[in-house]
DNA sequence: AGCTAACCGAGACGGTACGTCAAGTCTTTTC
DNA sequence: GAAAAGACTTGACGTACCGTCTCGGTTAGCT
């Protein structure tokens, strides 16, 4: 007996989907988030307007889908010689992500939008890119024996103290941290 | 001979100015930043649309003028018994500002807008509410003898490490920090 | 050698055809001509959209097929006692058709559409419901000896003078003629 | 005490109004009623879309305003030698209006639309171009002593019998009446 | 007292994006 | 190969806000 794997009707066009994601990526870099419009995305992707609305309900949703994978990849660091170098590597990746990467630009735009649109805030909460990456980093250094005296319970607090300073520098002062600042943060983070 | 202190013509109406600022304050709380429009502000303030555009070039500018004073006031803490309690008090004020205050809601909206609008970013950089308040707090505890071994040069880094964690919690996780978390942050901040 | 009387493949579904015609009839009465759409017809008939397009090229065409038979039947009058009563009966049937009948509603919609769509005008000219019925009526009274002095040549003019007044009342003033008005028209028509 | 003759705010632009009316006139002849859209009108008139919607709620409304004056003028006939020539002149004007004039094209489009849009029907009823002109013609011949035996009460019926035949020829058969047909109609109309 | 300048409110102006809807076509599976 | 399902492109719909302009009218300092 055969299984009905496919639903009835014409299947969703992968071409259209990719064209939209690519268009959003391009437009964000080329024109900025504010200048991006649903209409413009559809036109740039050479896709019907309805097709965009059928699959995504806002430009934030498209942008998240377009950048989430890149973001996660860019924030994954391969273990190095010791815990401190691992944390420093993570903070460096975080700085680069937030200040230089296209995916990071998208993330900042989304985080910004989340501050005055609850739907975007909720959307962003569902895919906690920064938190997940930070937790992975912390788990890594714990596996090396670092942070031995720190209870598992306050994980969220740890994440905040690890990520917060670099985030502040990016969002508020717009300045990229220097390498020695990052290694200092890493050292103090592990010395708690 | 008398000086022309006043420009020619009808002077600016203080009534109109206050009506606009009040309208913006009200609307931010009542309807949110995204739903606020220049047209709506003018109508709510019972003021001509041109009058708004004459004095402010964007809703961000109005919002900044409407909330900057409140923000600075809410982030000023009176010295307590020791350095740690001062820092804890500052962090508590910061948390309340960001999560509970109307002025803080305005600040978050502006910080959000700054992520995808360079003009707002520049505007916000001109009045570094959070940084100024943090620097004042740090100067206070330095006057008490704390942070003795830390050079003045890295002031920006100090500010980032002081403010960053609470900022991360607010912007990214949307969670208000617990008192014990705040005192822990203060203790570790002074222990560097 | 075998004869293929039937074309290859799945035969046209009579069910689908009737479902569409019925749907159009229902929708015209329920929602009006303007609110009727090809999409809506297909959905109401529970028929694929392409199936509708395969067999009819416009909603006017469907409507004509759905109402032509009814229209012709409603405008056929059985002979009565004399010529004048026949003409009066025809005018009464015409009035009822135009102002009360569903088929008449369809005819008015089509006639309206024909005023700003040449394709519909042509379509309608191919099936001159009103003219045919009027000609039949005139032939009937001629068989009775009436209109003896009127040449056959001006048949179109006769039709216009017979049908025109009631048509004007319906289309322009939207008022249904009174019985005494109709018999007056019939009397004057035969008195020429 | 001063009178406020003008309403507050910027006054309506007569240029914009005329540009829209002219655009509608042009488009009707050039492209036909069905192809006319609110968007197209605004673009052709080089006027904002909102400006069109601010003053008219449908293309029917614009078209009526654009053609009503022309229509009334074209249907006004100057008295001639006798009643019959007056009626013939009116019927000739009516035929020309319905089959040749731009204003008549507009009227036919509106009358058509009225058959499947009640709002247009009501609109058209408010300005009964054909009826008014016919009543004027009838009043004229009455002043000459014609139609002496016909009571004033059935004025609507008279109008229907006068206008109906030509209307039928135009709307249904799409044929323009011959001069001898028109004079025949006039003769029979007065012979009642 | 009159003049000039810049303000005030109201609201129309040309634009443009919004999100929805229908048109007509195309692609896939099912009958 | 027709039928049904449903995604596709196109483009009009009516609404809202954008920033500008054009009114009548007001409020000051300066002749």
PDB file of C-alpha atoms in Angstrom, chain A:
ATOM      1  CA  UNK A   1       0.000   0.000   0.000  1.00  0.00           C
ATOM      2  CA  UNK A   2       1.268   3.384  -0.974  1.00  0.00           C
ATOM      3  CA  UNK A   3       1.753   6.277   1.360  1.00  0.00           C
ATOM      4  CA  UNK A   4       0.465   9.765   0.575  1.00  0.00           C
ATOM      5  CA  UNK A   5       3.679  11.593   1.155  1.00  0.00           C
ATOM      6  CA  UNK A   6       2.760  14.643  -0.873  1.00  0.00           C
ATOM      7  CA  UNK A   7      -0.265  16.860  -0.317  1.00  0.00           C
ATOM      8  CA  UNK A   8      -2.658  17.556  -3.182  1.00  0.00           C
ATOM      9  CA  UNK A   9      -2.107  20.372  -5.595  1.00  0.00           C
ATOM     10  CA  UNK A  10       0.922  22.044  -6.968  1.00  0.00           C
ATOM     11  CA  UNK A  11       3.789  21.769  -4.512  1.00  0.00           C
ATOM     12  CA  UNK A  12       5.516  24.789  -3.072  1.00  0.00           C
ATOM     13  CA  UNK A  13       8.174  26.180  -5.343  1.00  0.00           C
ATOM     14  CA  UNK A  14      11.621  25.876  -3.813  1.00  0.00           C
ATOM     15  CA  UNK A  15      12.838  28.362  -6.410  1.00  0.00           C
ATOM     16  CA  UNK A  16      10.475  31.005  -5.139  1.00  0.00           C
ATOM     17  CA  UNK A  17      11.432  30.339  -1.535  1.00  0.00           C
ATOM     18  CA  UNK A  18      15.148  30.648  -2.178  1.00  0.00           C
ATOM     19  CA  UNK A  19      14.690  33.706  -4.378  1.00  0.00           C
ATOM     20  CA  UNK A  20      12.921  35.489  -1.525  1.00  0.00           C
ATOM     21  CA  UNK A  21      15.531  34.536   1.076  1.00  0.00           C
ATOM     22  CA  UNK A  22      18.328  35.633  -1.207  1.00  0.00           C
ATOM     23  CA  UNK A  23      16.553  38.899  -2.023  1.00  0.00           C
ATOM     24  CA  UNK A  24      16.147  39.710   1.654  1.00  0.00           C
ATOM     25  CA  UNK A  25      19.807  38.994   2.323  1.00  0.00           C
ATOM     26  CA  UNK A  26      20.881  41.225  -0.525  1.00  0.00           C
ATOM     27  CA  UNK A  27      18.534  44.070   0.296  1.00  0.00           C
ATOM     28  CA  UNK A  28      19.481  44.196   3.952  1.00  0.00           C
ATOM     29  CA  UNK A  29      23.112  44.792   3.061  1.00  0.00           C
ATOM     30  CA  UNK A  30      22.388  47.004   0.082  1.00  0.00           C
ATOM     31  CA  UNK A  31      19.651  49.235   1.434  1.00  0.00           C
ATOM     32  CA  UNK A  32      19.171  48.553   5.118  1.00  0.00           C
ATOM     33  CA  UNK A  33      16.302  47.143   7.117  1.00  0.00           C
ATOM     34  CA  UNK A  34      14.149  50.272   7.167  1.00  0.00           C
ATOM     35  CA  UNK A  35      14.225  50.612   3.368  1.00  0.00           C
ATOM     36  CA  UNK A  36      13.221  46.975   2.916  1.00  0.00           C
ATOM     37  CA  UNK A  37       9.544  46.490   2.124  1.00  0.00           C
ATOM     38  CA  UNK A  38       7.443  43.448   1.394  1.00  0.00           C
ATOM     39  CA  UNK A  39       6.701  44.947  -2.004  1.00  0.00           C
ATOM     40  CA  UNK A  40      10.366  45.525  -2.699  1.00  0.00           C
ATOM     41  CA  UNK A  41      11.315  42.007  -1.617  1.00  0.00           C
ATOM     42  CA  UNK A  42       8.754  40.486  -3.969  1.00  0.00           C
ATOM     43  CA  UNK A  43       9.954  42.616  -6.847  1.00  0.00           C
ATOM     44  CA  UNK A  44      13.632  41.971  -6.213  1.00  0.00           C
ATOM     45  CA  UNK A  45      12.971  38.224  -5.948  1.00  0.00           C
ATOM     46  CA  UNK A  46      10.829  38.330  -9.106  1.00  0.00           C
ATOM     47  CA  UNK A  47       8.079  36.620  -7.193  1.00  0.00           C
ATOM     48  CA  UNK A  48       4.410  37.486  -6.789  1.00  0.00           C
ATOM     49  CA  UNK A  49       3.532  39.580  -3.788  1.00  0.00           C
ATOM     50  CA  UNK A  50       0.957  37.055  -2.678  1.00  0.00           C
ATOM     51  CA  UNK A  51       3.578  34.334  -2.675  1.00  0.00           C
ATOM     52  CA  UNK A  52       5.587  36.229  -0.102  1.00  0.00           C
ATOM     53  CA  UNK A  53       2.549  36.804   2.102  1.00  0.00           C
ATOM     54  CA  UNK A  54       1.500  33.160   1.711  1.00  0.00           C
ATOM     55  CA  UNK A  55       4.597  31.854   3.415  1.00  0.00           C
ATOM     56  CA  UNK A  56       5.766  34.656   5.684  1.00  0.00           C
ATOM     57  CA  UNK A  57       3.712  37.178   7.575  1.00  0.00           C
ATOM     58  CA  UNK A  58       6.327  39.897   8.017  1.00  0.00           C
ATOM     59  CA  UNK A  59       9.734  40.916   6.809  1.00  0.00           C
ATOM     60  CA  UNK A  60      11.103  39.988  10.240  1.00  0.00           C
ATOM     61  CA  UNK A  61      10.031  36.397   9.695  1.00  0.00           C
ATOM     62  CA  UNK A  62      11.754  36.225   6.324  1.00  0.00           C
ATOM     63  CA  UNK A  63      14.879  37.806   7.693  1.00  0.00           C
ATOM     64  CA  UNK A  64      15.025  35.337  10.572  1.00  0.00           C
ATOM     65  CA  UNK A  65      14.691  32.373   8.248  1.00  0.00           C
ATOM     66  CA  UNK A  66      17.270  33.899   5.927  1.00  0.00           C
ATOM     67  CA  UNK A  67      19.888  34.456   8.613  1.00  0.00           C
ATOM     68  CA  UNK A  68      19.333  31.986  11.466  1.00  0.00           C
ATOM     69  CA  UNK A  69      21.446  29.197   9.969  1.00  0.00           C
ATOM     70  CA  UNK A  70      24.307  31.537   9.129  1.00  0.00           C
ATOM     71  CA  UNK A  71      24.136  33.064  12.575  1.00  0.00           C
ATOM     72  CA  UNK A  72      24.352  29.711  14.364  1.00  0.00           C
ATOM     73  CA  UNK A  73      27.270  28.650  12.208  1.00  0.00           C
ATOM     74  CA  UNK A  74      29.211  31.853  12.731  1.00  0.00           C
ATOM     75  CA  UNK A  75      28.864  31.615  16.503  1.00  0.00           C
ATOM     76  CA  UNK A  76      30.110  28.041  16.750  1.00  0.00           C
ATOM     77  CA  UNK A  77      33.733  27.887  17.840  1.00  0.00           C
ATOM     78  CA  UNK A  78      36.004  24.862  17.691  1.00  0.00           C
ATOM     79  CA  UNK A  79      37.689  24.027  21.012  1.00  0.00           C
ATOM     80  CA  UNK A  80      41.234  25.301  21.445  1.00  0.00           C
ATOM     81  CA  UNK A  81      44.039  24.751  23.937  1.00  0.00           C
ATOM     82  CA  UNK A  82      42.289  25.732  27.156  1.00  0.00           C
ATOM     83  CA  UNK A  83      39.072  27.164  28.612  1.00  0.00           C
ATOM     84  CA  UNK A  84      40.223  30.788  28.474  1.00  0.00           C
ATOM     85  CA  UNK A  85      41.132  30.588  24.838  1.00  0.00           C
ATOM     86  CA  UNK A  86      37.764  28.973  24.128  1.00  0.00           C
ATOM     87  CA  UNK A  87      35.880  31.816  25.821  1.00  0.00           C
ATOM     88  CA  UNK A  88      38.047  34.391  24.115  1.00  0.00           C
ATOM     89  CA  UNK A  89      37.379  32.716  20.790  1.00  0.00           C
ATOM     90  CA  UNK A  90      33.655  32.788  21.465  1.00  0.00           C
ATOM     91  CA  UNK A  91      33.692  36.455  22.415  1.00  0.00           C
ATOM     92  CA  UNK A  92      35.709  37.237  19.306  1.00  0.00           C
ATOM     93  CA  UNK A  93      33.227  35.335  17.158  1.00  0.00           C
ATOM     94  CA  UNK A  94      30.422  37.196  18.910  1.00  0.00           C
ATOM     95  CA  UNK A  95      32.047  40.555  18.267  1.00  0.00           C
ATOM     96  CA  UNK A  96      32.639  39.713  14.620  1.00  0.00           C
ATOM     97  CA  UNK A  97      29.118  38.420  14.250  1.00  0.00           C
ATOM     98  CA  UNK A  98      27.570  41.555  15.718  1.00  0.00           C
ATOM     99  CA  UNK A  99      29.781  44.113  14.039  1.00  0.00           C
ATOM    100  CA  UNK A 100      30.899  42.622  10.754  1.00  0.00           C
ATOM    101  CA  UNK A 101      28.736  39.731   9.566  1.00  0.00           C
ATOM    102  CA  UNK A 102      25.680  40.078   7.357  1.00  0.00           C
ATOM    103  CA  UNK A 103      23.837  37.601   9.548  1.00  0.00           C
ATOM    104  CA  UNK A 104      24.753  39.727  12.547  1.00  0.00           C
ATOM    105  CA  UNK A 105      23.388  42.806  10.841  1.00  0.00           C
ATOM    106  CA  UNK A 106      20.160  40.902  10.362  1.00  0.00           C
ATOM    107  CA  UNK A 107      20.172  39.840  14.004  1.00  0.00           C
ATOM    108  CA  UNK A 108      20.675  43.406  15.196  1.00  0.00           C
ATOM    109  CA  UNK A 109      17.851  44.605  12.969  1.00  0.00           C
ATOM    110  CA  UNK A 110      15.562  41.918  14.361  1.00  0.00           C
ATOM    111  CA  UNK A 111      16.570  42.601  17.956  1.00  0.00           C
ATOM    112  CA  UNK A 112      15.897  46.254  17.307  1.00  0.00           C
ATOM    113  CA  UNK A 113      12.478  45.564  15.808  1.00  0.00           C
ATOM    114  CA  UNK A 114      11.686  43.317  18.772  1.00  0.00           C
ATOM    115  CA  UNK A 115      11.948  46.339  21.079  1.00  0.00           C
ATOM    116  CA  UNK A 116       8.865  47.909  19.544  1.00  0.00           C
ATOM    117  CA  UNK A 117       6.961  44.993  18.101  1.00  0.00           C
ATOM    118  CA  UNK A 118       5.899  42.175  20.407  1.00  0.00           C
ATOM    119  CA  UNK A 119       5.312  39.741  17.563  1.00  0.00           C
ATOM    120  CA  UNK A 120       8.929  40.070  16.530  1.00  0.00           C
ATOM    121  CA  UNK A 121      10.041  39.735  20.149  1.00  0.00           C
ATOM    122  CA  UNK A 122       8.177  36.457  20.445  1.00  0.00           C
ATOM    123  CA  UNK A 123       9.529  35.258  17.123  1.00  0.00           C
ATOM    124  CA  UNK A 124      13.065  36.002  18.245  1.00  0.00           C
ATOM    125  CA  UNK A 125      12.541  34.303  21.590  1.00  0.00           C
ATOM    126  CA  UNK A 126      11.742  31.081  19.712  1.00  0.00           C
ATOM    127  CA  UNK A 127      15.210  30.974  18.204  1.00  0.00           C
ATOM    128  CA  UNK A 128      17.600  32.277  20.835  1.00  0.00           C
ATOM    129  CA  UNK A 129      20.696  32.412  18.615  1.00  0.00           C
ATOM    130  CA  UNK A 130      22.938  34.234  21.055  1.00  0.00           C
ATOM    131  CA  UNK A 131      21.793  32.295  24.121  1.00  0.00           C
ATOM    132  CA  UNK A 132      22.187  28.897  22.474  1.00  0.00           C
ATOM    133  CA  UNK A 133      25.683  29.695  21.274  1.00  0.00           C
ATOM    134  CA  UNK A 134      26.695  31.034  24.681  1.00  0.00           C
ATOM    135  CA  UNK A 135      25.305  27.962  26.447  1.00  0.00           C
ATOM    136  CA  UNK A 136      27.247  25.730  24.081  1.00  0.00           C
ATOM    137  CA  UNK A 137      30.436  27.645  24.881  1.00  0.00           C
ATOM    138  CA  UNK A 138      29.801  27.412  28.622  1.00  0.00           C
ATOM    139  CA  UNK A 139      29.088  23.685  28.380  1.00  0.00           C
ATOM    140  CA  UNK A 140      32.392  23.304  26.541  1.00  0.00           C
ATOM    141  CA  UNK A 141      34.468  25.007  29.195  1.00  0.00           C
ATOM    142  CA  UNK A 142      32.613  23.160  31.951  1.00  0.00           C
ATOM    143  CA  UNK A 143      33.577  19.896  30.249  1.00  0.00           C
ATOM    144  CA  UNK A 144      37.181  21.056  30.651  1.00  0.00           C
ATOM    145  CA  UNK A 145      36.666  21.528  34.368  1.00  0.00           C
ATOM    146  CA  UNK A 146      36.307  25.285  34.431  1.00  0.00           C
ATOM    147  CA  UNK A 147      33.565  27.094  36.375  1.00  0.00           C
ATOM    148  CA  UNK A 148      33.606  24.133  38.781  1.00  0.00           C
ATOM    149  CA  UNK A 149      32.243  26.084  41.718  1.00  0.00           C
ATOM    150  CA  UNK A 150      29.406  27.682  39.817  1.00  0.00           C
ATOM    151  CA  UNK A 151      26.032  25.977  40.148  1.00  0.00           C
ATOM    152  CA  UNK A 152      24.154  24.899  37.005  1.00  0.00           C
ATOM    153  CA  UNK A 153      21.073  26.692  38.234  1.00  0.00           C
ATOM    154  CA  UNK A 154      22.135  30.213  37.280  1.00  0.00           C
ATOM    155  CA  UNK A 155      22.827  29.379  33.664  1.00  0.00           C
ATOM    156  CA  UNK A 156      20.877  32.334  32.349  1.00  0.00           C
ATOM    157  CA  UNK A 157      22.843  34.698  34.517  1.00  0.00           C
ATOM    158  CA  UNK A 158      26.107  33.243  33.238  1.00  0.00           C
ATOM    159  CA  UNK A 159      24.961  33.771  29.677  1.00  0.00           C
ATOM    160  CA  UNK A 160      24.032  37.374  30.425  1.00  0.00           C
ATOM    161  CA  UNK A 161      27.416  38.110  31.988  1.00  0.00           C
ATOM    162  CA  UNK A 162      29.240  36.442  29.108  1.00  0.00           C
ATOM    163  CA  UNK A 163      27.348  38.017  26.240  1.00  0.00           C
ATOM    164  CA  UNK A 164      26.141  41.288  27.790  1.00  0.00           C
ATOM    165  CA  UNK A 165      29.312  43.408  27.686  1.00  0.00           C
ATOM    166  CA  UNK A 166      29.994  42.789  23.999  1.00  0.00           C
ATOM    167  CA  UNK A 167      26.312  43.318  23.192  1.00  0.00           C
ATOM    168  CA  UNK A 168      26.364  46.643  25.037  1.00  0.00           C
ATOM    169  CA  UNK A 169      29.402  47.809  23.120  1.00  0.00           C
ATOM    170  CA  UNK A 170      27.773  46.944  19.817  1.00  0.00           C
ATOM    171  CA  UNK A 171      24.261  48.186  20.382  1.00  0.00           C
ATOM    172  CA  UNK A 172      24.890  51.272  22.452  1.00  0.00           C
ATOM    173  CA  UNK A 173      28.319  52.601  21.633  1.00  0.00           C
ATOM    174  CA  UNK A 174      28.606  51.011  18.191  1.00  0.00           C
ATOM    175  CA  UNK A 175      32.226  50.185  18.857  1.00  0.00           C
ATOM    176  CA  UNK A 176      33.906  46.828  18.173  1.00  0.00           C
ATOM    177  CA  UNK A 177      35.833  45.477  21.179  1.00  0.00           C
ATOM    178  CA  UNK A 178      39.634  45.199  21.020  1.00  0.00           C
ATOM    179  CA  UNK A 179      41.267  41.749  21.362  1.00  0.00           C
ATOM    180  CA  UNK A 180      42.771  42.586  24.770  1.00  0.00           C
ATOM    181  CA  UNK A 181      39.358  43.709  26.004  1.00  0.00           C
ATOM    182  CA  UNK A 182      37.896  40.389  24.907  1.00  0.00           C
ATOM    183  CA  UNK A 183      40.598  38.313  26.587  1.00  0.00           C
ATOM    184  CA  UNK A 184      40.165  40.397  29.743  1.00  0.00           C
ATOM    185  CA  UNK A 185      36.444  39.667  29.727  1.00  0.00           C
ATOM    186  CA  UNK A 186      37.147  35.957  29.229  1.00  0.00           C
ATOM    187  CA  UNK A 187      39.616  35.857  32.114  1.00  0.00           C
ATOM    188  CA  UNK A 188      37.271  37.600  34.526  1.00  0.00           C
ATOM    189  CA  UNK A 189      34.357  35.431  33.368  1.00  0.00           C
ATOM    190  CA  UNK A 190      36.241  32.264  34.291  1.00  0.00           C
ATOM    191  CA  UNK A 191      37.546  33.729  37.567  1.00  0.00           C
ATOM    192  CA  UNK A 192      34.126  33.986  39.191  1.00  0.00           C
TER     193      UNK A 192
END
